[in-house]
Coordinates of C-alpha atoms in Angstrom, one line a residue:
Chain A
M1 CA 116.7 122.4 76.1
S2 CA 113.2 124.3 76.0
Y3 CA 110.1 122.1 74.9
F4 CA 110.6 124.0 71.7
D5 CA 114.0 123.0 70.9
N6 CA 112.5 119.3 71.3
F7 CA 110.2 120.3 68.0
L8 CA 113.1 121.6 66.1
I9 CA 115.0 118.7 66.3
M10 CA 112.1 116.8 64.6
R11 CA 111.3 119.7 62.3
S12 CA 110.9 117.2 59.1
E13 CA 108.0 115.3 60.8
V14 CA 106.3 118.9 62.1
S15 CA 106.8 120.0 58.6
L16 CA 105.2 117.2 57.1
L17 CA 102.6 117.1 59.9
T18 CA 101.9 120.9 58.3
V19 CA 101.4 119.8 54.9
I20 CA 99.1 116.9 55.8
L21 CA 96.9 119.1 57.5
F22 CA 96.9 121.7 55.5
L23 CA 95.8 119.6 52.8
L24 CA 93.1 118.2 55.0
L25 CA 91.5 121.3 55.5
F26 CA 91.9 122.6 52.0
D27 CA 89.7 119.7 51.1
I28 CA 87.4 120.3 53.5
I29 CA 87.0 124.0 52.9
A30 CA 87.4 124.3 49.2
G31 CA 84.5 124.5 47.0
K32 CA 84.0 123.0 43.6
K33 CA 86.2 125.3 41.9
G34 CA 89.0 125.1 44.2
K35 CA 89.1 121.5 44.5
K36 CA 90.1 121.9 41.0
Y37 CA 93.5 122.7 42.2
F38 CA 93.6 120.3 44.8
Q39 CA 96.1 118.2 43.3
P40 CA 98.5 120.4 42.0
V41 CA 98.7 121.9 45.5
A42 CA 99.2 118.9 47.4
I43 CA 101.9 117.7 44.6
L44 CA 103.9 121.7 44.7
L45 CA 103.4 121.7 48.4
F46 CA 104.9 118.4 49.0
A47 CA 108.2 119.2 46.9
L48 CA 108.3 122.4 49.1
H49 CA 108.8 120.2 51.7
T50 CA 111.1 118.0 50.1
L51 CA 113.0 121.2 49.4
T52 CA 113.1 122.4 53.0
N53 CA 114.3 118.9 54.2
L54 CA 117.1 118.4 52.1
V55 CA 120.1 119.3 54.5
P56 CA 121.6 117.2 57.4
E57 CA 121.5 119.1 60.7
A58 CA 123.8 117.8 63.5
A59 CA 122.8 114.9 65.4
G60 CA 120.8 115.4 68.5
E61 CA 117.5 113.8 70.3
A62 CA 114.2 115.2 71.4
F63 CA 112.1 114.3 74.4
G64 CA 114.4 112.4 76.6
G65 CA 115.5 110.0 73.8
M66 CA 112.7 109.1 72.7
Y67 CA 113.1 110.9 69.0
Q68 CA 116.8 110.0 68.2
Y69 CA 118.2 112.4 65.2
H70 CA 121.2 111.5 62.7
P71 CA 122.2 112.8 59.6
V72 CA 122.0 109.7 57.8
M73 CA 118.0 110.0 58.4
T74 CA 117.8 113.4 56.5
I75 CA 119.4 111.0 53.6
I76 CA 116.4 108.2 53.6
K77 CA 113.7 110.5 53.9
T78 CA 114.7 112.9 51.5
V79 CA 114.7 109.4 49.7
L80 CA 111.6 108.5 50.4
N81 CA 109.9 112.0 49.9
V82 CA 111.8 111.9 46.2
A83 CA 109.8 108.9 45.9
T84 CA 106.1 110.0 47.1
L85 CA 107.1 112.9 45.0
I86 CA 107.3 110.5 41.8
I87 CA 104.0 108.7 42.9
F88 CA 102.3 111.9 43.4
L89 CA 103.0 113.0 40.1
Q90 CA 102.1 109.9 38.5
S91 CA 98.8 109.2 40.3
K92 CA 97.3 112.5 39.1
H93 CA 95.7 111.5 36.2
V94 CA 94.3 108.6 37.7
F95 CA 92.0 111.3 40.0
D96 CA 91.7 113.5 36.8
G97 CA 88.8 110.9 35.9
N98 CA 85.5 111.2 36.9
E99 CA 85.2 107.9 38.8
M100 CA 88.0 108.1 41.8
K101 CA 87.4 112.2 41.6
D102 CA 85.6 112.2 45.0
Q103 CA 88.6 110.4 47.0
R104 CA 91.3 112.5 45.6
G105 CA 91.6 114.2 49.0
E106 CA 91.7 110.9 51.2
Y107 CA 94.4 109.4 48.7
Y108 CA 96.6 112.4 49.5
F109 CA 96.2 112.7 53.2
L110 CA 96.1 108.9 53.7
T111 CA 99.8 108.7 51.9
L112 CA 101.5 111.3 53.5
S113 CA 99.7 109.7 57.1
T114 CA 101.6 107.0 56.1
L115 CA 105.1 108.4 55.3
L116 CA 104.9 110.7 58.5
G117 CA 104.3 106.8 60.2
M118 CA 107.3 105.6 58.3
Y119 CA 109.5 109.0 59.6
L120 CA 108.9 108.4 63.1
M121 CA 109.4 104.9 62.9
I122 CA 112.7 105.6 61.5
S123 CA 114.1 107.8 63.8
S124 CA 112.7 106.6 67.1
G125 CA 114.6 105.6 69.7
H126 CA 112.1 104.2 72.2
F127 CA 109.8 101.3 71.3
L128 CA 106.8 103.5 72.2
L129 CA 107.4 105.6 69.4
F130 CA 108.8 103.0 67.0
F131 CA 105.4 100.9 67.2
I132 CA 103.2 104.0 67.0
G133 CA 105.1 104.8 63.7
L134 CA 104.7 101.1 62.2
E135 CA 100.9 100.9 62.9
T136 CA 100.7 104.7 61.6
A137 CA 102.6 103.6 58.6
S138 CA 100.5 100.1 57.9
I139 CA 96.5 101.5 59.1
P140 CA 96.1 104.0 56.6
L141 CA 98.5 101.9 53.8
A142 CA 95.7 99.1 54.5
T143 CA 92.7 101.3 53.8
L144 CA 94.8 102.9 50.1
I145 CA 94.9 99.2 48.9
A146 CA 91.1 98.6 49.6
F147 CA 90.9 102.1 47.9
S148 CA 88.5 101.7 45.1
K149 CA 85.2 100.8 46.6
H150 CA 83.3 98.8 44.2
C151 CA 86.5 96.5 42.8
K152 CA 86.3 93.3 44.2
K153 CA 90.1 92.7 43.7
S154 CA 90.6 95.9 45.9
A155 CA 88.9 94.6 48.8
E156 CA 90.1 91.2 49.3
A157 CA 94.0 92.7 49.2
G158 CA 92.8 95.1 51.7
V159 CA 91.5 92.7 53.9
K160 CA 94.6 90.5 53.2
F161 CA 96.8 93.0 54.2
I162 CA 94.8 94.7 57.2
L163 CA 95.0 91.1 59.2
L164 CA 98.1 89.9 58.3
S165 CA 100.0 93.1 59.1
A166 CA 97.7 92.9 62.1
F167 CA 98.7 89.7 62.9
S168 CA 102.7 90.6 62.3
S169 CA 102.2 93.8 64.5
G170 CA 100.8 91.3 67.2
I171 CA 104.0 88.8 66.8
L172 CA 106.2 92.0 66.7
L173 CA 104.4 93.4 70.0
F174 CA 104.8 90.0 71.9
G175 CA 108.6 90.3 71.2
I176 CA 108.8 93.6 72.9
S177 CA 107.1 92.6 75.8
Y178 CA 109.8 89.8 76.6
L179 CA 112.2 92.2 75.4
Y180 CA 110.9 94.7 78.2
G181 CA 110.3 91.5 80.8
T182 CA 114.2 90.5 80.5
T183 CA 115.8 94.0 80.0
G184 CA 113.6 96.3 82.2
S185 CA 113.4 99.3 79.7
L186 CA 111.7 100.2 76.4
Y187 CA 114.3 103.0 75.4
F188 CA 116.4 101.8 72.4
T189 CA 119.6 102.4 74.0
E190 CA 119.1 101.0 77.6
V191 CA 118.0 97.2 75.9
S192 CA 120.9 97.4 73.8
M193 CA 123.5 97.9 76.6
Q194 CA 120.9 94.9 78.7
I195 CA 121.1 92.4 76.2
S196 CA 122.4 89.2 76.8
H197 CA 121.9 85.9 75.3
N198 CA 119.7 84.0 77.6
P199 CA 117.3 82.0 75.6
L200 CA 114.3 84.3 76.4
Q201 CA 115.8 87.4 74.7
I202 CA 116.8 85.1 71.6
M203 CA 112.7 83.9 71.2
A204 CA 111.7 88.0 71.8
F205 CA 114.4 89.1 69.2
I206 CA 113.1 86.4 66.4
F207 CA 109.4 87.7 67.2
F208 CA 110.2 91.1 66.7
L209 CA 112.2 90.3 63.9
S210 CA 109.6 88.2 62.2
G211 CA 107.2 91.3 62.3
L212 CA 109.8 93.7 60.6
F213 CA 110.5 90.6 58.1
F214 CA 106.7 90.7 57.4
K215 CA 107.0 94.6 56.3
V216 CA 109.8 93.8 54.0
S217 CA 108.2 91.0 52.8
F218 CA 111.2 88.0 53.1
V219 CA 110.6 84.7 52.2
P220 CA 108.8 82.7 54.7
F221 CA 106.8 86.3 55.4
H222 CA 106.2 87.3 51.9
L223 CA 103.1 85.2 50.9
W224 CA 100.7 88.4 51.4
T225 CA 103.2 90.6 48.6
A226 CA 101.8 89.1 45.4
D227 CA 98.0 89.5 46.4
V228 CA 98.3 92.7 47.6
Y229 CA 100.5 94.0 45.1
E230 CA 98.3 92.6 42.6
G231 CA 94.4 93.8 43.8
A232 CA 95.8 97.4 45.3
P233 CA 95.1 100.2 42.7
T234 CA 98.5 100.7 41.1
N235 CA 99.6 103.8 42.5
V236 CA 99.5 102.4 45.6
T237 CA 101.3 99.3 44.5
S238 CA 104.2 101.4 43.6
Y239 CA 104.0 103.0 46.9
L240 CA 104.1 99.8 48.5
S241 CA 107.0 98.2 46.6
V242 CA 109.0 101.3 46.8
V243 CA 108.3 103.8 49.9
S244 CA 107.0 101.2 52.0
K245 CA 109.5 98.9 51.6
G246 CA 112.2 100.9 51.6
S247 CA 111.9 102.3 54.7
A248 CA 111.3 99.1 56.5
A249 CA 114.4 97.6 55.0
F250 CA 115.8 100.9 56.3
V251 CA 114.3 100.5 59.4
L252 CA 115.5 97.2 60.1
M253 CA 118.8 98.1 59.1
T254 CA 119.2 100.7 62.1
L255 CA 117.3 98.3 64.3
L256 CA 120.0 95.7 64.0
F257 CA 123.0 98.0 64.2
K258 CA 121.7 100.3 67.3
L259 CA 119.7 97.8 68.8
F260 CA 121.0 94.4 68.5
G261 CA 124.5 94.6 67.7
S262 CA 125.5 92.3 70.4
Y263 CA 123.7 89.2 68.6
L264 CA 125.6 90.0 65.3
Y265 CA 126.5 86.6 64.8
E266 CA 122.8 85.4 65.2
W267 CA 121.4 87.8 62.8
Q268 CA 123.5 87.5 60.1
T269 CA 123.0 84.0 60.5
L270 CA 119.4 84.2 60.2
L271 CA 119.9 86.7 57.5
F272 CA 122.4 84.3 55.5
W273 CA 119.9 81.6 55.2
I274 CA 116.4 84.4 54.3
I275 CA 118.9 86.0 51.3
I276 CA 119.6 83.0 49.5
V277 CA 115.5 81.9 49.9
T278 CA 114.6 85.2 49.4
I279 CA 116.3 85.9 46.6
T280 CA 115.6 82.3 44.5
V281 CA 112.1 81.8 45.4
G282 CA 111.1 85.7 44.2
N283 CA 113.1 85.0 40.8
L284 CA 111.6 81.9 40.2
F285 CA 107.4 82.9 41.3
A286 CA 108.3 85.8 39.2
L287 CA 109.1 83.4 35.9
R288 CA 105.9 82.2 35.8
Q289 CA 104.0 85.0 36.7
Q290 CA 101.4 86.8 33.7
N291 CA 100.0 89.5 35.2
I292 CA 102.4 92.3 35.3
K293 CA 101.7 94.1 38.8
R294 CA 102.1 90.4 40.2
F295 CA 105.1 90.4 38.1
L296 CA 106.4 93.1 39.6
A297 CA 105.7 92.0 43.3
F298 CA 107.9 88.9 43.0
S299 CA 110.7 90.7 41.5
S300 CA 110.2 93.4 44.4
I301 CA 110.6 89.8 46.8
S302 CA 113.9 89.1 45.5
Q303 CA 115.1 93.0 45.0
A304 CA 114.4 92.5 49.3
G305 CA 116.5 89.9 49.3
Y306 CA 119.2 91.7 47.4
I307 CA 119.1 95.0 49.6
A308 CA 119.6 92.7 52.7
L309 CA 122.9 91.5 50.8
G310 CA 124.0 95.2 52.2
I311 CA 122.1 95.0 55.2
I312 CA 124.2 91.7 57.0
S313 CA 127.2 93.1 56.2
G314 CA 126.7 95.5 59.4
S315 CA 129.5 98.1 58.2
A316 CA 129.2 101.4 57.3
L317 CA 129.9 100.4 53.8
G318 CA 126.8 98.2 53.8
M319 CA 124.7 100.8 55.4
T320 CA 125.7 103.4 52.1
T321 CA 125.2 100.7 49.9
V322 CA 121.5 100.0 50.9
I323 CA 120.6 103.3 50.6
Y324 CA 122.4 104.1 47.5
Y325 CA 120.6 100.7 46.3
I326 CA 116.9 101.6 47.4
F327 CA 117.4 105.1 46.0
V328 CA 118.4 103.6 43.0
Y329 CA 115.7 101.0 42.7
I330 CA 112.7 103.6 43.7
F331 CA 113.8 105.4 39.8
S332 CA 113.8 101.7 38.0
N333 CA 110.5 100.6 39.8
L334 CA 108.2 104.1 39.4
A335 CA 109.6 104.3 35.7
A336 CA 108.1 100.7 35.3
F337 CA 105.0 101.5 37.3
G338 CA 104.4 104.8 35.5
V339 CA 104.2 103.3 32.2
I340 CA 101.8 100.1 33.7
S341 CA 99.9 102.9 35.6
A342 CA 99.4 105.0 32.0
I343 CA 98.4 101.8 30.2
E344 CA 95.9 100.4 32.8
S345 CA 94.0 103.5 33.1
R346 CA 93.3 103.9 29.4
T347 CA 92.8 100.3 28.4
G348 CA 92.5 98.3 31.8
K349 CA 94.9 96.0 30.4
T350 CA 97.9 94.7 33.2
D351 CA 98.8 91.3 31.4
I352 CA 102.3 91.0 30.0
P353 CA 100.9 89.4 26.7
D354 CA 98.8 92.6 26.1
Y355 CA 101.9 94.6 26.1
K356 CA 103.2 92.6 22.9
G357 CA 103.7 94.7 19.8
L358 CA 103.8 98.1 22.2
Y359 CA 106.6 99.4 20.3
Q360 CA 104.7 99.9 17.3
T361 CA 102.4 102.4 19.0
N362 CA 103.7 103.9 22.0
P363 CA 107.5 103.8 21.1
K364 CA 108.3 106.1 24.0
L365 CA 106.8 104.5 26.9
S366 CA 108.3 101.2 25.6
F367 CA 112.0 102.8 25.6
V368 CA 110.8 103.9 29.4
M369 CA 109.9 100.6 30.4
M370 CA 113.0 99.1 28.4
L371 CA 114.8 100.9 30.5
A372 CA 113.3 99.8 33.8
M373 CA 113.6 96.5 33.2
F374 CA 117.3 96.7 32.2
S375 CA 118.1 98.8 35.4
L376 CA 116.3 96.6 38.0
A377 CA 118.1 93.3 36.2
G378 CA 121.5 95.1 36.5
I379 CA 122.6 96.1 33.1
A380 CA 125.8 97.3 32.6
P381 CA 125.6 101.2 32.2
F382 CA 122.5 101.5 33.6
A383 CA 122.3 102.4 37.3
G384 CA 120.5 99.5 38.5
F385 CA 124.1 97.9 37.6
M386 CA 126.4 100.0 40.0
S387 CA 124.0 99.8 42.7
K388 CA 123.8 95.8 42.7
F389 CA 128.0 96.2 42.0
F390 CA 128.4 98.2 45.2
I391 CA 126.0 96.0 47.3
F392 CA 127.9 93.1 46.2
S393 CA 130.9 94.1 47.0
A394 CA 129.8 95.3 50.6
A395 CA 129.0 91.8 51.3
A396 CA 131.9 90.7 49.6
E397 CA 134.5 92.8 51.8
Q398 CA 133.3 91.0 55.1
G399 CA 133.6 87.3 53.6
F400 CA 130.4 86.3 52.5
Y401 CA 131.3 84.8 49.1
L402 CA 128.7 82.2 48.9
L403 CA 125.8 84.7 49.2
V404 CA 127.5 86.8 46.7
I405 CA 128.0 83.8 44.1
V406 CA 124.1 82.9 44.5
A407 CA 123.1 86.3 44.3
V408 CA 125.0 86.7 41.0
V409 CA 123.4 83.3 39.7
N410 CA 120.1 84.5 40.4
T411 CA 120.9 87.7 38.8
I412 CA 121.3 85.9 35.9
I413 CA 118.0 83.8 36.2
S414 CA 116.2 87.2 36.8
L415 CA 117.6 88.4 33.3
Y416 CA 115.2 86.1 31.8
Y417 CA 112.0 87.4 33.1
Y418 CA 113.0 91.2 32.9
L419 CA 113.8 90.3 28.8
R420 CA 110.9 88.7 28.5
V421 CA 108.9 92.1 28.9
V422 CA 111.6 93.5 26.9
K423 CA 111.0 90.9 24.2
A424 CA 106.8 91.2 24.3
M425 CA 107.4 94.9 24.0
F426 CA 109.7 95.1 20.8
I427 CA 110.3 91.6 19.3
D428 CA 106.4 89.8 19.7
P429 CA 104.1 90.1 16.6
N430 CA 100.9 91.0 17.1
G431 CA 98.3 92.2 14.8
Q432 CA 96.0 94.4 17.0
P433 CA 98.3 96.5 19.5
L434 CA 97.4 98.7 22.1
P435 CA 96.4 102.0 21.0
A436 CA 98.8 104.8 20.6
L437 CA 98.2 106.7 24.3
S438 CA 98.7 110.0 25.9
T439 CA 99.8 110.6 29.0
D440 CA 99.3 113.5 30.8
S441 CA 101.8 116.0 31.1
W442 CA 102.9 115.2 35.2
N443 CA 103.3 111.3 34.5
R444 CA 105.3 112.7 31.6
A445 CA 107.3 114.7 33.7
S446 CA 107.7 111.6 36.6
L447 CA 109.1 109.3 33.2
I448 CA 111.3 111.8 32.4
L449 CA 113.0 112.1 35.7
C450 CA 112.7 108.5 36.1
T451 CA 114.4 107.9 32.9
A452 CA 117.2 110.9 33.4
A453 CA 118.2 109.0 36.7
I454 CA 118.4 105.4 35.7
I455 CA 121.1 107.0 33.3
F456 CA 123.2 109.6 35.3
V457 CA 122.9 108.2 38.9
G458 CA 125.5 105.4 38.3
L459 CA 127.6 108.2 36.7
L460 CA 127.1 110.3 39.1
G461 CA 130.1 109.2 41.8
F462 CA 129.1 112.2 44.1
I463 CA 125.7 110.7 45.3
L464 CA 127.7 107.7 46.9
D465 CA 129.7 109.8 48.3
M466 CA 127.5 112.5 49.8
I467 CA 126.0 109.3 51.5
E468 CA 128.8 107.9 52.8
K469 CA 129.8 110.6 54.7
Q470 CA 126.9 110.1 56.8
S471 CA 126.5 106.7 57.4
F472 CA 127.8 104.4 60.5
G473 CA 128.4 100.3 61.3
I474 CA 128.2 98.4 64.2
Chain B
M1 CA 114.7 86.6 92.8
G2 CA 112.4 83.6 94.1
E3 CA 110.7 86.7 96.2
L4 CA 110.6 89.1 93.5
L5 CA 108.1 86.8 91.3
I6 CA 105.4 86.8 93.9
N7 CA 103.9 89.7 95.3
N8 CA 101.8 90.1 98.2
T9 CA 98.4 88.6 96.8
G10 CA 100.3 85.2 96.6
V11 CA 100.4 84.8 92.6
P12 CA 103.3 84.2 91.0
V13 CA 104.3 86.0 87.7
L14 CA 104.5 82.4 85.7
A15 CA 101.0 82.0 86.4
Y16 CA 100.1 85.1 84.3
Q17 CA 103.0 83.9 81.9
L18 CA 100.8 80.9 81.5
V19 CA 97.6 83.0 80.9
S20 CA 99.4 85.0 78.4
L21 CA 101.2 82.3 76.5
I22 CA 97.7 80.3 76.4
M23 CA 95.9 83.3 75.1
F24 CA 98.8 83.8 72.3
F25 CA 98.7 80.4 71.4
A26 CA 95.0 80.9 70.9
G27 CA 95.1 83.6 69.2
I28 CA 97.5 82.2 66.2
Y29 CA 95.4 78.5 66.5
G30 CA 92.3 80.4 65.6
F31 CA 94.0 82.7 63.4
F32 CA 95.3 79.9 61.0
T33 CA 91.7 77.9 61.3
R34 CA 88.7 80.1 61.3
R35 CA 86.7 80.6 58.0
N36 CA 85.4 83.6 59.2
L37 CA 86.8 87.4 59.1
M38 CA 85.5 88.5 62.1
M39 CA 86.7 85.1 63.9
I40 CA 89.9 85.9 62.4
L41 CA 89.6 89.7 63.3
I42 CA 89.2 88.5 67.1
S43 CA 92.0 85.9 66.8
V44 CA 94.4 88.7 66.5
E45 CA 92.9 90.8 69.2
L46 CA 93.6 88.3 71.5
I47 CA 97.5 88.2 70.3
L48 CA 97.7 92.0 70.8
N49 CA 96.1 91.3 74.5
A50 CA 98.5 88.6 75.5
A51 CA 101.1 91.0 74.9
D52 CA 99.1 93.9 76.9
I53 CA 99.2 91.0 79.8
N54 CA 102.8 90.5 79.4
F55 CA 103.4 94.1 79.7
A56 CA 101.1 95.1 82.7
V57 CA 102.6 92.0 84.6
F58 CA 106.3 92.5 83.7
N59 CA 105.8 96.2 85.3
R60 CA 103.9 95.2 88.4
Y61 CA 106.0 92.6 89.1
L62 CA 109.7 93.1 88.3
Y63 CA 109.8 96.8 87.2
P64 CA 107.2 98.1 90.1
G65 CA 109.6 101.9 90.1
E66 CA 108.3 103.0 86.8
M67 CA 105.1 102.7 84.8
E68 CA 106.6 102.1 81.1
G69 CA 105.3 99.1 80.9
M70 CA 101.3 100.0 81.9
F71 CA 101.9 103.0 79.4
F72 CA 102.9 101.0 76.7
A73 CA 100.2 98.9 77.0
L74 CA 97.5 101.8 77.1
F75 CA 98.8 102.6 73.9
T76 CA 98.6 99.5 72.6
I77 CA 94.8 99.1 73.3
A78 CA 94.6 102.1 71.4
I79 CA 96.5 101.2 68.8
A80 CA 95.1 98.1 68.7
A81 CA 91.3 100.0 68.3
C82 CA 92.2 101.4 65.7
E83 CA 93.5 98.7 63.7
T84 CA 90.0 96.8 64.5
A85 CA 88.5 99.8 63.5
V86 CA 89.9 99.8 60.2
A87 CA 90.1 96.4 59.6
I88 CA 86.1 96.3 60.3
A89 CA 85.4 98.7 57.9
I90 CA 87.2 96.8 55.0
I91 CA 85.2 93.9 56.1
I92 CA 82.2 95.2 55.5
N93 CA 83.5 96.3 52.2
V94 CA 84.5 93.2 51.5
Y95 CA 80.8 92.0 52.8
R96 CA 79.2 94.2 50.3
N97 CA 81.2 93.0 47.5
F98 CA 81.2 89.4 48.1
G99 CA 77.9 88.7 49.7
N100 CA 79.6 87.5 52.8
A101 CA 82.5 87.6 54.8
E102 CA 84.0 84.0 54.6
V103 CA 87.9 83.6 53.9
D104 CA 86.8 80.7 51.2
N105 CA 85.3 83.0 48.7
L106 CA 88.2 85.6 48.7
K107 CA 90.2 83.4 45.9
K108 CA 89.8 86.5 43.1
M109 CA 93.9 86.0 42.8
K110 CA 95.8 83.1 42.9
G111 CA 99.3 82.1 41.2

């Protein structure tokens, strides 16, 4: 295999890198007139990148096993691409205003950099590439969270995120160092063969996992989530809750399958308790939130618990349902965030009581929000119901009945708070509801896309079949 | 295994392990108890450096044939530098917004 062939295998990364470099140069070189076209060019280029990387290729590896490719990775990368594209569509209007006008180049550049980090993390076959990917995914994210320079909340959220993420990656690194010490290699294939059950290795395993659990925000490691989600600009919050979480969940799953396959019993026990705590605590805290971003933060914590239901089963069906769940979750969550972003940028309101009587003035926005809430709660005809159903069946298939019962009970609890938002919009009387808002055409396109996906993805069976063809279990 | 753990310098591998463990837990302790953001950042650096010591020592004592651990440590140092740079930039931003860099002031968000 020639040196060039290596890059051919990692073509999705190369094409993303090209987009990033082009946008960077465009932002630097273009004059005032050219900058007017920056956002449409960025969105269209990224859409092009998404389209060119749709088709899975044969499995392979590059650079001596450092980079591993499996067809299922194309699927998860496409899911992340679609999510990022929708977020770009939703954030265009934020940078059209005068306040953030000069920062739009950085926004696209940094967002795509974190995406590149997630790509590397997903396809890594060696701890070095994995760690570089992890840090590439989290360092630019911190700058994105602290993006509005004069907003105190944003600065506070940024500093909380960077310090806690550095702390968690420090612990993860310490875990990797003991894995290296006990196995003598850093390649995933060699480490997984060398793994035995000596205590030092189990400690390393726990340290390593806690670093990853932080990224997915499972419960004992969730404390940063609410503050960071509330303080970050809304378009960054949606990126955090969807793309960052989705990629971390997928990486967690592939690493548990590929690397820690012989620890099956240990991590199933670990995840068993973590899922119960995550879903329950996420739901209970979501009940008492007034700020809608904070509310979605806790809702996303409990959604992470549902995602882990697919991981714990350890089967090919589990992997299929996890990807499917993330795919559906993207549309439901981004529909909600698109509405929030449209309302926040015009009026600056982010509390649930502010949404009272929204239906009187903005029937379309409240309709989309209602669909998003129904889908997140898992009400029957919508996509969220199908994804929850599949993920429960994947866990039940492996005999985790207690876990499924806990999850179902929690779904009922979650209905209360999701419907609270719907009730505020449609039923609660309000003398002075928010004024009628006009969304720009890009955001409207994203909302239409999300609405269509919420309604139709659950009914299109071939999506699940397509994912299932490429999935693998332990 | 016994001779492996002591090389020609006469320092056993466990001595290095002790140093790195002390650094690691000092970092964790500092992270939880310090009130100043810069001191918290320094504590995090202690944790990262403890891991680097581990990589270098394991490579030198247990697997002297390859340089994998050393390279990993080098990359980690570079990445930690990036992390510090971004963290300091954000801390300066906090300082501009809040007037100082104490953790106790960062309570705009609660619940």
